[in-house]
mmCIF file of C-alpha atoms and ligand atoms in Angstrom:
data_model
loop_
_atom_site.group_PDB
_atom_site.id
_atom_site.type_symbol
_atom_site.label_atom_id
_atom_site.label_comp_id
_atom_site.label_asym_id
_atom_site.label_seq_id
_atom_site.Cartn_x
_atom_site.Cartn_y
_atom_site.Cartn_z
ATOM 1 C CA UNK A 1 2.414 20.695 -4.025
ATOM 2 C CA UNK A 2 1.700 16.661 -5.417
ATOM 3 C CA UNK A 3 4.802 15.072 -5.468
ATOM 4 C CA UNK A 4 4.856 12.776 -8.429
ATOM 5 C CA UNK A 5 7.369 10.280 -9.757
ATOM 6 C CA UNK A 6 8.766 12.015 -13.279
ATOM 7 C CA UNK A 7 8.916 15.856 -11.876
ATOM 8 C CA UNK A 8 9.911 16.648 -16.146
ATOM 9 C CA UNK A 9 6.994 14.810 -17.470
ATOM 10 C CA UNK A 10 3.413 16.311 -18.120
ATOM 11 C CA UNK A 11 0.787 13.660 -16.845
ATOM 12 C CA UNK A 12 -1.428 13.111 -14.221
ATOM 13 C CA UNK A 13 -0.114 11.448 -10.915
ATOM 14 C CA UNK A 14 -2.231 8.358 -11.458
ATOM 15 C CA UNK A 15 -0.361 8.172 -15.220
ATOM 16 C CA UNK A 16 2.871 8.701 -13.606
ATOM 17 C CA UNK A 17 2.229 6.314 -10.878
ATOM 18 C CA UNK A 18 1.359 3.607 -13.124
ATOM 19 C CA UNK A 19 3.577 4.069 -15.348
ATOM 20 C CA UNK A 20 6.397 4.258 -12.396
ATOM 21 C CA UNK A 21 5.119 0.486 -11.070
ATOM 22 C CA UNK A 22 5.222 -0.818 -14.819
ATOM 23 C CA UNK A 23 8.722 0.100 -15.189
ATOM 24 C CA UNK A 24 10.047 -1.462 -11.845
ATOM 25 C CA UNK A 25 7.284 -4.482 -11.376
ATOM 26 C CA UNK A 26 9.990 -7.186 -12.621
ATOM 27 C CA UNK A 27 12.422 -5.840 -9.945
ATOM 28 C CA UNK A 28 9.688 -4.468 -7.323
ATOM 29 C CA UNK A 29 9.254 -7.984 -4.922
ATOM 30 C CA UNK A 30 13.451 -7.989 -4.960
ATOM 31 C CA UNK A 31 14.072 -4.157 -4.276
ATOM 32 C CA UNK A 32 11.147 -4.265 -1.501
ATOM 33 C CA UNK A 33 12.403 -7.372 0.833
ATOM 34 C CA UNK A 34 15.570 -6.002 0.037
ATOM 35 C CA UNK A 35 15.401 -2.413 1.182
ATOM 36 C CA UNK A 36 13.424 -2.803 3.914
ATOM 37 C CA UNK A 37 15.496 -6.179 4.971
ATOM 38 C CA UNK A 38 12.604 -8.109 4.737
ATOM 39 C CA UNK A 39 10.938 -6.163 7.384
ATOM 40 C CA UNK A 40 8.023 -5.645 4.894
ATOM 41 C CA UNK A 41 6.684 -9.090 5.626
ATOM 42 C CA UNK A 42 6.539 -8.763 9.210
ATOM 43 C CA UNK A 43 4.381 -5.286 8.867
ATOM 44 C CA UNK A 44 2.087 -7.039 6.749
ATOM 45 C CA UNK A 45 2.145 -10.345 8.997
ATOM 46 C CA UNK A 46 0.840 -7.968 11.850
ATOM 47 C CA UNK A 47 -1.705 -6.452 10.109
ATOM 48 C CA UNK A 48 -3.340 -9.699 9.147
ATOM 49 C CA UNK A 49 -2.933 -10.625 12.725
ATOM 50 C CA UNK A 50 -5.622 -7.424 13.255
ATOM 51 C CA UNK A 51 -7.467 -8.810 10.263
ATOM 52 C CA UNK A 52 -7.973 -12.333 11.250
ATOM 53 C CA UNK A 53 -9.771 -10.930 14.701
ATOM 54 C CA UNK A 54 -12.593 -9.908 11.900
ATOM 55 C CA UNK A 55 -13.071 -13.362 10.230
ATOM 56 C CA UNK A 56 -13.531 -11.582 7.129
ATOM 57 C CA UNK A 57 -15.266 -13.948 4.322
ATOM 58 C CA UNK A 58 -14.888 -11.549 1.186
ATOM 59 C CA UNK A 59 -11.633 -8.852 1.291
ATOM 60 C CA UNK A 60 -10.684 -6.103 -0.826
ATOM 61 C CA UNK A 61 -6.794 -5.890 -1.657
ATOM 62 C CA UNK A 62 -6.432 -2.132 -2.861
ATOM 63 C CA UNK A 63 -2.831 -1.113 -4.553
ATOM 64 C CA UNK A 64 -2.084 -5.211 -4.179
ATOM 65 C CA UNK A 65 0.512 -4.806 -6.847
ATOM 66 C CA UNK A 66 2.360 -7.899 -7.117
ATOM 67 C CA UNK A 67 -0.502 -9.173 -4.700
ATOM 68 C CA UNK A 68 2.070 -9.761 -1.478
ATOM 69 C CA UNK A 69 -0.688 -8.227 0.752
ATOM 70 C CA UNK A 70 -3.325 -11.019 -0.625
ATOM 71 C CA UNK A 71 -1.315 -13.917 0.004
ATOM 72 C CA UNK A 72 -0.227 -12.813 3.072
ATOM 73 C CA UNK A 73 -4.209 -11.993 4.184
ATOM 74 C CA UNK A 74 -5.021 -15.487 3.232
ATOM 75 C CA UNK A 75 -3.904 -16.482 7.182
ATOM 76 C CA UNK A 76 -7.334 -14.898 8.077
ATOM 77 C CA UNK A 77 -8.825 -17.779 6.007
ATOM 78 C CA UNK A 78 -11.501 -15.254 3.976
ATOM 79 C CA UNK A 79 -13.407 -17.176 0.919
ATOM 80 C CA UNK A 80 -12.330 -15.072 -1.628
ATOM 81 C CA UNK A 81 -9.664 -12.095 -1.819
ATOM 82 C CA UNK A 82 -10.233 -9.649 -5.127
ATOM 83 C CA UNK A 83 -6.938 -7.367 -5.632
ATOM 84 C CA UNK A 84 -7.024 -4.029 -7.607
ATOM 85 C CA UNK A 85 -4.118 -2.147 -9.386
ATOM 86 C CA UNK A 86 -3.797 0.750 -12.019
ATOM 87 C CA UNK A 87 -0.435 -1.317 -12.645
ATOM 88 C CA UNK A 88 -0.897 -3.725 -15.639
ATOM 89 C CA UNK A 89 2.422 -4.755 -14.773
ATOM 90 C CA UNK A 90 2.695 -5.067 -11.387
ATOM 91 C CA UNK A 91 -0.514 -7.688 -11.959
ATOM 92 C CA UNK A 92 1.241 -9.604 -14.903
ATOM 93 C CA UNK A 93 3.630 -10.422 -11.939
ATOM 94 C CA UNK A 94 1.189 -10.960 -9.473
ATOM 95 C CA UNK A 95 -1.097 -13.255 -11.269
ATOM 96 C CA UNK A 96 1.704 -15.292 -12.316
ATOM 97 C CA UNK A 97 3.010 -15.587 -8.467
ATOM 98 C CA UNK A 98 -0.545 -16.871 -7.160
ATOM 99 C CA UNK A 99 -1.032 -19.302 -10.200
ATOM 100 C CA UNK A 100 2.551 -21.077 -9.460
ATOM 101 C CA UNK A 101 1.185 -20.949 -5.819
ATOM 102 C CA UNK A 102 -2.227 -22.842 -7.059
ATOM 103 C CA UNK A 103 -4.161 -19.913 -5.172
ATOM 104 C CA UNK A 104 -6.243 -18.542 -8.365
ATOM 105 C CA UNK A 105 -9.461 -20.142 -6.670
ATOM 106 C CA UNK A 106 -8.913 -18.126 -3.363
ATOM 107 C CA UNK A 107 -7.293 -14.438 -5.129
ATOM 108 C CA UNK A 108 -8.333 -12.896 -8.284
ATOM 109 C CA UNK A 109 -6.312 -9.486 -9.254
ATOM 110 C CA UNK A 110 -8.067 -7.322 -11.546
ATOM 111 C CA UNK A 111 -7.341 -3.732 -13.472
ATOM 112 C CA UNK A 112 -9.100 -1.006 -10.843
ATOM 113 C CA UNK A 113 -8.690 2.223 -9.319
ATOM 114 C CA UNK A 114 -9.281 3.218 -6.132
ATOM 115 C CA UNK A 115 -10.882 6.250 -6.972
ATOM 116 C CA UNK A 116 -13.453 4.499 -9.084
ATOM 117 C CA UNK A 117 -14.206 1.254 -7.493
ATOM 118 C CA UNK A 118 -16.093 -0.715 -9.673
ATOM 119 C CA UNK A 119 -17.936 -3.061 -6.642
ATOM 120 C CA UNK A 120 -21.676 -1.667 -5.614
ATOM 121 C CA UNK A 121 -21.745 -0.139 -1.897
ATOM 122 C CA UNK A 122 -21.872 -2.395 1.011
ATOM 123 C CA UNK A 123 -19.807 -5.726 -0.860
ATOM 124 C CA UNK A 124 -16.674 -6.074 1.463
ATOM 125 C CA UNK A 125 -16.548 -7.502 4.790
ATOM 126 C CA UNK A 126 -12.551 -6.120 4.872
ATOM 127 C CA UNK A 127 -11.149 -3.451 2.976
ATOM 128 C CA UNK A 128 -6.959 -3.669 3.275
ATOM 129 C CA UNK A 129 -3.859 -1.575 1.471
ATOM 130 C CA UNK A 130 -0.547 -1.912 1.951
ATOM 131 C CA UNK A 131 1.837 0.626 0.607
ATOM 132 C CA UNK A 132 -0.890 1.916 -1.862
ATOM 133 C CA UNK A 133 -2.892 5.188 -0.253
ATOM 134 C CA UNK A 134 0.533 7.362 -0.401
ATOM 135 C CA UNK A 135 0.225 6.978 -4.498
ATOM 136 C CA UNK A 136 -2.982 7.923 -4.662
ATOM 137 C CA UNK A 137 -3.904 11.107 -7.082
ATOM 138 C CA UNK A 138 -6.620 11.937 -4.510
ATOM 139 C CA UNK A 139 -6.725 10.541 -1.171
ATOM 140 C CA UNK A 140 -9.704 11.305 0.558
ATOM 141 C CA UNK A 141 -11.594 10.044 -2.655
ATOM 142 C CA UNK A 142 -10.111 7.236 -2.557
ATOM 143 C CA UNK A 143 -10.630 6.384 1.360
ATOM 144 C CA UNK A 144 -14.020 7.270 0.412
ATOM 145 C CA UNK A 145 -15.192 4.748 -2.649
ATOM 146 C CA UNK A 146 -13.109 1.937 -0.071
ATOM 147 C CA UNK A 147 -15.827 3.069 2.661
ATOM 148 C CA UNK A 148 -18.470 2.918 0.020
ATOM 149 C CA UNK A 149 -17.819 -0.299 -0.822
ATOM 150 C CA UNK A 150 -17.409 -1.658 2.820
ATOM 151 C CA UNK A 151 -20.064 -3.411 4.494
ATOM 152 C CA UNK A 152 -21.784 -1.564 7.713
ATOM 153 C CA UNK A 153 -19.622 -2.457 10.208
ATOM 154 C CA UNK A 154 -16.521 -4.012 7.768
ATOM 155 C CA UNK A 155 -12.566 -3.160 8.647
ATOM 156 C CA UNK A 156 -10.439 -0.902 7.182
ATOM 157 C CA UNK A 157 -6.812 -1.573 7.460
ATOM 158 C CA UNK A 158 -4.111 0.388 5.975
ATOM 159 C CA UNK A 159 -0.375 -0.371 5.917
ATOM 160 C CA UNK A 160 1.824 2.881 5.153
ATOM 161 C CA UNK A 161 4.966 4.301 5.723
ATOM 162 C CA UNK A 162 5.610 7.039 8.454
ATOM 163 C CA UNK A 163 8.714 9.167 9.390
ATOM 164 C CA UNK A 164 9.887 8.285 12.868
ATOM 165 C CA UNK A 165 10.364 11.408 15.225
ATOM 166 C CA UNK A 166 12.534 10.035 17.672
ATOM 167 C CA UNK A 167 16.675 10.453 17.614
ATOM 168 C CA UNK A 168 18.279 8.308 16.988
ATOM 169 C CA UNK A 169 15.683 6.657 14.724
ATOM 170 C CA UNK A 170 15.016 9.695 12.820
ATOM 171 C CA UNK A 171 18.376 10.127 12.078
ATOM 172 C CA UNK A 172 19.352 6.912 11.154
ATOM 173 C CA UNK A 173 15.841 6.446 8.815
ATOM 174 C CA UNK A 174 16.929 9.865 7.167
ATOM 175 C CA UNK A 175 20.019 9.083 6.190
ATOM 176 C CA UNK A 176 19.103 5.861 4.519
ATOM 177 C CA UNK A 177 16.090 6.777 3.038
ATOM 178 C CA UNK A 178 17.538 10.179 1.472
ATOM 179 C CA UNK A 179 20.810 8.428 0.669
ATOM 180 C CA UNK A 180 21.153 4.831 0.465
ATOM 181 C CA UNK A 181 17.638 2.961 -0.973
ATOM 182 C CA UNK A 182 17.647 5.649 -3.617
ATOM 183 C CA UNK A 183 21.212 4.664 -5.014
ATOM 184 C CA UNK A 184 20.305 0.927 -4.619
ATOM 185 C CA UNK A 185 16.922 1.380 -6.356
ATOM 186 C CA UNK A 186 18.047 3.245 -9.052
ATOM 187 C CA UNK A 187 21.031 0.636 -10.017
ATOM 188 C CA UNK A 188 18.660 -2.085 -9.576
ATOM 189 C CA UNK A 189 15.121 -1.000 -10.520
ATOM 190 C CA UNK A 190 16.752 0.671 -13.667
ATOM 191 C CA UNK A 191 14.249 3.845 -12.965
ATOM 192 C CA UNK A 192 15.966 7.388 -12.519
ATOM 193 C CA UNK A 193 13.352 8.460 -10.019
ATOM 194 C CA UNK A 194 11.180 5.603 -8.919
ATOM 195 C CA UNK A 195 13.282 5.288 -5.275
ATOM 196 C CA UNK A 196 13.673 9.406 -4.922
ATOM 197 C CA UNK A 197 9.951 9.291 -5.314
ATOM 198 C CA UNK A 198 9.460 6.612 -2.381
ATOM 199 C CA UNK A 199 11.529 9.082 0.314
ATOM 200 C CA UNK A 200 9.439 12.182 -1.495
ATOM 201 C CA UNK A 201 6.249 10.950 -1.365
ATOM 202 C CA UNK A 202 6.735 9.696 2.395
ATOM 203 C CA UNK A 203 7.691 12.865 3.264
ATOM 204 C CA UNK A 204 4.770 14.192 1.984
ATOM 205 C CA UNK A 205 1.794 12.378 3.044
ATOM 206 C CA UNK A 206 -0.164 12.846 6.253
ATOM 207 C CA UNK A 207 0.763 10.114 8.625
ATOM 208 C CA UNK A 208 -0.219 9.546 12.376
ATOM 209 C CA UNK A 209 -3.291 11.867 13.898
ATOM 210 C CA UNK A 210 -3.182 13.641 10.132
ATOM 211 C CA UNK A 211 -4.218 10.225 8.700
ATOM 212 C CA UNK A 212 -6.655 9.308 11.328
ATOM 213 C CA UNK A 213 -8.366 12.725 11.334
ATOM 214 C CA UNK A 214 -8.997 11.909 7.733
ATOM 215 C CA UNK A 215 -10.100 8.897 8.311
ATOM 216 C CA UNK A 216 -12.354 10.486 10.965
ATOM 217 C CA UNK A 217 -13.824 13.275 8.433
ATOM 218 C CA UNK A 218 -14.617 10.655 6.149
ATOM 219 C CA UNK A 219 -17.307 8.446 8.374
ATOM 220 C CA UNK A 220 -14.707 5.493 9.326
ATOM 221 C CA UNK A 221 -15.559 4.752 13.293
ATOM 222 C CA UNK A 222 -12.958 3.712 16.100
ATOM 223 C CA UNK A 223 -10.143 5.015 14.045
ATOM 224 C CA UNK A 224 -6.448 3.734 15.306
ATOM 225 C CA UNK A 225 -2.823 4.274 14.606
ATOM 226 C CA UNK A 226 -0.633 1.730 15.451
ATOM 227 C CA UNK A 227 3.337 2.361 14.816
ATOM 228 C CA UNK A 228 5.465 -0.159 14.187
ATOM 229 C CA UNK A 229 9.242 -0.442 14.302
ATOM 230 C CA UNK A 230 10.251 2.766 15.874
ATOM 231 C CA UNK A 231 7.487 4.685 13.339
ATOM 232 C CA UNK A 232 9.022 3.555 10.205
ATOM 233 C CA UNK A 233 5.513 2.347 9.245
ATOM 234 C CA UNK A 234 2.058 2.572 10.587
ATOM 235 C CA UNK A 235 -0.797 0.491 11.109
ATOM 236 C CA UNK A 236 -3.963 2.714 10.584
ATOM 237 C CA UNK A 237 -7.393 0.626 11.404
ATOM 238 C CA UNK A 238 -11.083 2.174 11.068
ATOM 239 C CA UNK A 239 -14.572 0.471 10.866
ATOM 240 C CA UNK A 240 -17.725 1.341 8.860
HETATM 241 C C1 SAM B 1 4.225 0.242 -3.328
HETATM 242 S S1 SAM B 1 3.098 -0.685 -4.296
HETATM 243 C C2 SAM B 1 2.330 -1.715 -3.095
HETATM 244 C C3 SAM B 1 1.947 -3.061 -3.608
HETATM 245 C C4 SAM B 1 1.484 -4.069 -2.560
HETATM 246 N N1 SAM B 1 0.291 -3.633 -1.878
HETATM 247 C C5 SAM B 1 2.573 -4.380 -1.584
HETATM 248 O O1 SAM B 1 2.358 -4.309 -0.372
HETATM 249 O O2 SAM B 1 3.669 -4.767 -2.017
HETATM 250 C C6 SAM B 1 1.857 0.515 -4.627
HETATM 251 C C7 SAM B 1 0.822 0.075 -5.653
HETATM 252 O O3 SAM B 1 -0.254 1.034 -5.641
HETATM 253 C C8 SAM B 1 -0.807 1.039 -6.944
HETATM 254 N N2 SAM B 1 -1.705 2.208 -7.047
HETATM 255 C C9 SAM B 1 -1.386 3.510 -6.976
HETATM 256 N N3 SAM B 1 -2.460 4.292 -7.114
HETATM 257 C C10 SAM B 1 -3.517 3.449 -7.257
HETATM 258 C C11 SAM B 1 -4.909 3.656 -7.436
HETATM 259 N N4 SAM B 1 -5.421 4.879 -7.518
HETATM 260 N N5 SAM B 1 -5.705 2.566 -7.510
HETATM 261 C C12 SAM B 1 -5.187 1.312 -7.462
HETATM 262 N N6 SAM B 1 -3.881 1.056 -7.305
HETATM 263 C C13 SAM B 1 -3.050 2.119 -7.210
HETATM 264 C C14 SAM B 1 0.424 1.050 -7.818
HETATM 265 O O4 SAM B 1 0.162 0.730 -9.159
HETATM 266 C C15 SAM B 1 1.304 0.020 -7.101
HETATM 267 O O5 SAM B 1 1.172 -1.262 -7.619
#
């Protein structure tokens, strides 16, 4: 069964997805260094350290919301960084983060699906999400247009949650993630589901070998999953 963010309301995933990241992108950049205790910064900080090996010169920032992923990638010193998002929102905030940061000449963010990339095959020298492939409507299309549009030999890296399997870990991550972000989200986010959906849609999605076997069926080469802090989230790499 999908699991989707408004469980009493009739549209699509991608609708309710989008509309979901409209409703919380003024709070979204608090509630996410908040709830994950800043710890969101460091997962992204050591995936760029895996994309700066690349020297990418042009990336693709899929799901790059309030673009935290793009500045972030901007370490690996690429020439240009385009971000996508269904999110009209989540973009209002993130354009108006990298123009107070002067970085408009390095990152454009633009209206795009992942489903429907609107970049001809073979563009990208990196292809990066962080956060974003767990939303999707469809996965596997989406992991495909991203290969599409990746260059013959260009990176994939994906950033997503994972459920840790070890006690206490497991436990621990439980508790908080059935319990205690949903409470905080909803008094600060203002959305009724937005942080049930988060613990929901973790649950459901394949992490781990499930992910990289994906990955595999696609056509991605020298695919890799790389937990970080105790499983919580994953690193998942693949090339073209
Ligand atoms: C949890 S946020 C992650 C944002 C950012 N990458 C980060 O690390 O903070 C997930 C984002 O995925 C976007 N999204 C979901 N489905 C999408 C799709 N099919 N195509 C593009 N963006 C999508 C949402 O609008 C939302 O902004």
């Amino acid at each position: 069964m999908k699991v989707v963010p408004y469980k009493d309301q009739k549209g699509s995933k991608k609708e309710q997805v989008a509309d979901m990241f409209n409703n919380i992108s003024k709070r979204y950049d608090l509630l996410n260094h908040l709830l994950s205790m800043g710890i969101d910064i460091y997962w992204r900080k050591q995936a760029v350290k895996i994309l700066k090996k690349h020297q990418p010169e042009l990336v693709l920032d899929i799901a790059t919301g309030t673009g935290d992923f793009a500045i972030q990638a901007l370490d690996a010193k690429p020439k240009k960084i385009i971000g996508v998002d269904i999110s009209e929102g989540m973009l209002a905030v993130g354009k108006e983060k990298i123009k107070k940061a002067g970085l408009e000449d390095k990152i454009e963010l633009r209206m795009g699906d992942s489903e429907k990339l609107l970049f001809e095959d073979n563009k990208f020298d990196a292809v990066i999400v962080s956060f974003g492939v767990r939303n999707f409507e469809n996965l596997e299309k989406g992991l495909s247009d991203m290969f599409r549009v990746l260059k013959p030999g260009g990176k994939l890296i994906v950033i997503e949650f994972s459920k840790p399997k070890v006690f206490p870990m497991k436990q621990l991550y439980n508790f908080y993630f059935k319990n205690i972000l949903p409470l905080i989200g909803k008094i600060i986010s203002k959305d009724q589901s937005a942080y049930t959906y988060l613990p929901e849609s973790v649950n459901a999605f394949p992490d781990g070998e499930k992910f990289t076997g994906i990955l595999d069926k696609i056509g991605y080469k020298e695919t890799l999953c790389k937990p970080l802090t105790f499983g919580i989230c994953s690193i998942y790499t693949g090339s073209k």
